[in-house]
């Protein structure tokens, strides 16, 4: 693809950031190009329920090889610790797990803390953080991580007309993989998702049923349809399932299209980051034209709304 360059060498770092104010550890896994010659855009990744910073390695490494610093977080309380060492299949344990409001809010506060920590380390001249362009930071995540991404973009929390925001203005754009609906029946979706105000690329698939609620992919679409920001994009993979975005299978059967789907996820994600973090007009025009439909060749549905 025109927006894909020759891969650069990438190093992987694992660190445990610690938030003194919250007495909370946030483990991170960082994919960083070696010996960058300029400041690089930075992309966050937030895992789904029961996941960790090791998820979606197929995507994190690929994007980093294309000249981005990629930061994968582990959100303790909604990570692998809820099922590790417990009897039964992890998915069954995850389904039975009660997600407390404290654990949810702790997760939603993690990206802003990690971004603060990256800035602190960059100011101190630490590698590789000093190479981050903090004016070009994107947010992404899968499933529960997609909800986390949407919240950083303006998705409102709360209910019974008491809605509030945890938006972080420093994130310039975002990709929610298996975009995450809020099952809040007391408010219309426009009030919950309408405040999303940055360019977004939502991804799902025709077999993207929720492992927790069992709802099919159509329950995810009101987010895209109601978001108020400019440049809202939607990719629906034909036969794409919930776990293909995380690079794992869970209890799902083998996906004969897995390799193809992963390639589509990589390329369309890269075009989006090029367009909105690097301000690459060629990539942006590709997303706004029939060229992307031709590229997808019937393997996905593509929609765009609120063009700027």
Short mmCIF file of N, CA and C in Angstrom, two decimals, residues 24 45-53 55 73-84 86 89-105 107-108 141-149 177-178 180 183 210-214 220 242-243 245-246 248-251:
data_model
loop_
_atom_site.label_atom_id
_atom_site.label_comp_id
_atom_site.label_asym_id
_atom_site.label_seq_id
_atom_site.Cartn_x
_atom_site.Cartn_y
_atom_site.Cartn_z
N UNK A 24 -1.63 2.75 42.50
CA UNK A 24 -2.01 1.81 41.44
C UNK A 24 -0.87 1.61 40.45
N UNK A 45 -2.82 1.49 23.38
CA UNK A 45 -3.69 0.32 23.19
C UNK A 45 -4.22 -0.12 24.56
N UNK A 46 -5.53 -0.33 24.64
CA UNK A 46 -6.19 -0.77 25.87
C UNK A 46 -6.87 -2.11 25.61
N UNK A 47 -6.55 -3.11 26.42
CA UNK A 47 -7.05 -4.48 26.19
C UNK A 47 -8.51 -4.64 26.61
N UNK A 48 -9.09 -5.75 26.19
CA UNK A 48 -10.45 -6.10 26.58
C UNK A 48 -10.49 -6.75 27.95
N UNK A 49 -11.71 -7.07 28.41
CA UNK A 49 -11.89 -7.70 29.72
C UNK A 49 -11.16 -9.04 29.75
N UNK A 50 -10.29 -9.21 30.74
CA UNK A 50 -9.53 -10.45 30.88
C UNK A 50 -8.25 -10.49 30.06
N UNK A 51 -7.88 -9.37 29.43
CA UNK A 51 -6.68 -9.32 28.61
C UNK A 51 -5.50 -8.70 29.32
N UNK A 52 -4.50 -8.30 28.54
CA UNK A 52 -3.30 -7.71 29.11
C UNK A 52 -2.56 -6.91 28.04
N UNK A 53 -1.43 -6.35 28.43
CA UNK A 53 -0.60 -5.57 27.51
C UNK A 53 -0.03 -6.42 26.38
N UNK A 55 -1.76 -8.41 24.44
CA UNK A 55 -2.74 -8.63 23.38
C UNK A 55 -2.41 -7.86 22.12
N UNK A 73 -1.19 -1.06 27.44
CA UNK A 73 -1.37 -1.00 28.89
C UNK A 73 -2.04 -2.27 29.42
N UNK A 74 -1.77 -2.60 30.69
CA UNK A 74 -2.55 -3.59 31.42
C UNK A 74 -3.34 -2.85 32.49
N UNK A 75 -4.66 -3.10 32.52
CA UNK A 75 -5.53 -2.46 33.51
C UNK A 75 -5.85 -3.47 34.61
N UNK A 76 -5.14 -3.36 35.72
CA UNK A 76 -5.32 -4.32 36.81
C UNK A 76 -6.73 -4.21 37.37
N UNK A 77 -7.35 -5.38 37.58
CA UNK A 77 -8.73 -5.44 38.05
C UNK A 77 -9.69 -5.86 36.95
N UNK A 78 -9.29 -5.61 35.69
CA UNK A 78 -10.08 -6.08 34.54
C UNK A 78 -9.17 -6.83 33.57
N UNK A 79 -8.06 -7.34 34.08
CA UNK A 79 -7.04 -7.99 33.24
C UNK A 79 -7.05 -9.50 33.44
N UNK A 80 -5.97 -10.17 33.08
CA UNK A 80 -5.88 -11.63 33.18
C UNK A 80 -5.99 -12.13 34.62
N UNK A 81 -5.78 -11.25 35.58
CA UNK A 81 -5.84 -11.66 36.99
C UNK A 81 -7.23 -12.13 37.39
N UNK A 82 -8.26 -11.77 36.63
CA UNK A 82 -9.61 -12.17 37.01
C UNK A 82 -9.88 -13.64 36.68
N UNK A 83 -9.03 -14.26 35.84
CA UNK A 83 -9.26 -15.67 35.50
C UNK A 83 -8.05 -16.57 35.73
N UNK A 84 -6.84 -16.03 35.79
CA UNK A 84 -5.65 -16.87 35.93
C UNK A 84 -5.68 -17.67 37.23
N UNK A 86 -7.76 -19.95 38.11
CA UNK A 86 -9.11 -20.33 38.55
C UNK A 86 -9.63 -21.47 37.69
N UNK A 89 -12.84 -22.75 31.99
CA UNK A 89 -12.30 -22.02 30.86
C UNK A 89 -12.28 -20.52 31.18
N UNK A 90 -11.22 -19.82 30.81
CA UNK A 90 -11.14 -18.38 31.12
C UNK A 90 -12.38 -17.59 30.72
N UNK A 91 -12.96 -17.89 29.56
CA UNK A 91 -14.13 -17.12 29.13
C UNK A 91 -15.31 -17.33 30.08
N UNK A 92 -15.48 -18.55 30.58
CA UNK A 92 -16.57 -18.80 31.53
C UNK A 92 -16.33 -18.05 32.83
N UNK A 93 -15.08 -18.01 33.26
CA UNK A 93 -14.74 -17.28 34.48
C UNK A 93 -14.96 -15.78 34.27
N UNK A 94 -14.57 -15.28 33.11
CA UNK A 94 -14.73 -13.86 32.79
C UNK A 94 -16.21 -13.48 32.77
N UNK A 95 -17.05 -14.33 32.16
CA UNK A 95 -18.49 -14.04 32.10
C UNK A 95 -19.10 -13.94 33.49
N UNK A 96 -18.59 -14.76 34.40
CA UNK A 96 -19.15 -14.80 35.76
C UNK A 96 -18.58 -13.70 36.66
N UNK A 97 -17.57 -13.00 36.16
CA UNK A 97 -16.90 -11.99 36.98
C UNK A 97 -17.71 -10.71 37.07
N UNK A 98 -17.87 -10.19 38.27
CA UNK A 98 -18.55 -8.91 38.46
C UNK A 98 -17.55 -7.78 38.28
N UNK A 99 -17.86 -6.87 37.36
CA UNK A 99 -16.99 -5.72 37.13
C UNK A 99 -17.47 -4.58 38.03
N UNK A 100 -16.67 -4.23 39.00
CA UNK A 100 -17.07 -3.17 39.92
C UNK A 100 -16.91 -1.80 39.28
N UNK A 101 -17.65 -0.84 39.78
CA UNK A 101 -17.52 0.53 39.28
C UNK A 101 -16.10 1.05 39.54
N UNK A 102 -15.53 0.65 40.67
CA UNK A 102 -14.16 1.08 40.99
C UNK A 102 -13.17 0.58 39.95
N UNK A 103 -13.29 -0.70 39.58
CA UNK A 103 -12.36 -1.24 38.58
C UNK A 103 -12.54 -0.58 37.22
N UNK A 104 -13.79 -0.29 36.86
CA UNK A 104 -14.04 0.38 35.58
C UNK A 104 -13.44 1.77 35.57
N UNK A 105 -13.71 2.55 36.62
CA UNK A 105 -13.20 3.91 36.66
C UNK A 105 -11.68 3.93 36.77
N UNK A 107 -9.64 1.79 35.41
CA UNK A 107 -9.18 1.54 34.04
C UNK A 107 -9.30 2.81 33.20
N UNK A 108 -10.43 3.52 33.32
CA UNK A 108 -10.64 4.71 32.50
C UNK A 108 -9.67 5.84 32.84
N UNK A 141 -8.14 0.57 21.36
CA UNK A 141 -8.36 -0.54 22.28
C UNK A 141 -9.42 -1.49 21.76
N UNK A 142 -9.48 -2.66 22.37
CA UNK A 142 -10.39 -3.72 21.94
C UNK A 142 -11.45 -3.99 22.99
N UNK A 143 -12.72 -4.02 22.58
CA UNK A 143 -13.83 -4.42 23.44
C UNK A 143 -13.94 -3.46 24.64
N UNK A 144 -13.64 -3.90 25.86
CA UNK A 144 -13.63 -2.99 27.01
C UNK A 144 -12.60 -1.88 26.75
N UNK A 145 -11.55 -2.20 26.02
CA UNK A 145 -10.57 -1.20 25.62
C UNK A 145 -11.14 -0.24 24.59
N UNK A 146 -12.09 -0.72 23.79
CA UNK A 146 -12.78 0.18 22.85
C UNK A 146 -13.62 1.19 23.62
N UNK A 147 -14.31 0.73 24.67
CA UNK A 147 -15.06 1.65 25.52
C UNK A 147 -14.12 2.68 26.14
N UNK A 148 -12.96 2.21 26.61
CA UNK A 148 -11.96 3.11 27.19
C UNK A 148 -11.53 4.15 26.16
N UNK A 149 -11.35 3.73 24.92
CA UNK A 149 -10.98 4.64 23.84
C UNK A 149 -12.08 5.67 23.61
N UNK A 177 -11.68 -0.98 18.46
CA UNK A 177 -11.84 -2.28 17.79
C UNK A 177 -12.91 -3.06 18.55
N UNK A 178 -13.93 -3.54 17.85
CA UNK A 178 -15.14 -4.07 18.51
C UNK A 178 -15.71 -2.96 19.39
N UNK A 180 -17.54 -0.43 21.65
CA UNK A 180 -18.26 -0.90 22.83
C UNK A 180 -19.46 -0.07 23.20
N UNK A 183 -24.85 -0.05 27.71
CA UNK A 183 -26.24 -0.50 27.78
C UNK A 183 -27.00 0.37 28.78
N UNK A 210 -20.97 -10.24 21.23
CA UNK A 210 -20.33 -9.98 22.51
C UNK A 210 -20.18 -11.29 23.30
N UNK A 211 -18.96 -11.62 23.77
CA UNK A 211 -18.77 -12.84 24.57
C UNK A 211 -19.49 -12.76 25.92
N UNK A 212 -19.83 -11.55 26.37
CA UNK A 212 -20.47 -11.37 27.67
C UNK A 212 -21.98 -11.31 27.54
N UNK A 213 -22.50 -10.41 26.68
CA UNK A 213 -23.95 -10.22 26.58
C UNK A 213 -24.60 -11.10 25.51
N UNK A 214 -23.80 -11.54 24.52
CA UNK A 214 -24.35 -12.32 23.42
C UNK A 214 -24.97 -11.47 22.33
N UNK A 220 -23.57 -2.50 18.23
CA UNK A 220 -22.43 -1.59 18.34
C UNK A 220 -22.58 -0.35 17.43
N UNK A 242 -15.20 -11.52 17.21
CA UNK A 242 -14.80 -10.63 18.29
C UNK A 242 -13.30 -10.66 18.58
N UNK A 243 -12.69 -11.82 18.47
CA UNK A 243 -11.32 -11.96 18.93
C UNK A 243 -10.27 -11.69 17.87
N UNK A 245 -9.57 -9.05 16.45
CA UNK A 245 -8.92 -7.77 16.71
C UNK A 245 -7.89 -7.86 17.84
N UNK A 246 -7.98 -8.92 18.64
CA UNK A 246 -7.07 -9.09 19.77
C UNK A 246 -5.92 -10.05 19.46
N UNK A 248 -6.17 -13.32 19.16
CA UNK A 248 -6.33 -14.59 19.88
C UNK A 248 -7.70 -15.17 19.54
N UNK A 249 -8.02 -16.35 20.11
CA UNK A 249 -9.26 -17.00 19.73
C UNK A 249 -10.25 -17.21 20.88
N UNK A 250 -9.77 -17.34 22.12
CA UNK A 250 -10.68 -17.63 23.22
C UNK A 250 -11.36 -18.98 23.00
N UNK A 251 -12.70 -18.99 23.04
CA UNK A 251 -13.45 -20.22 22.80
C UNK A 251 -13.99 -20.28 21.37
#
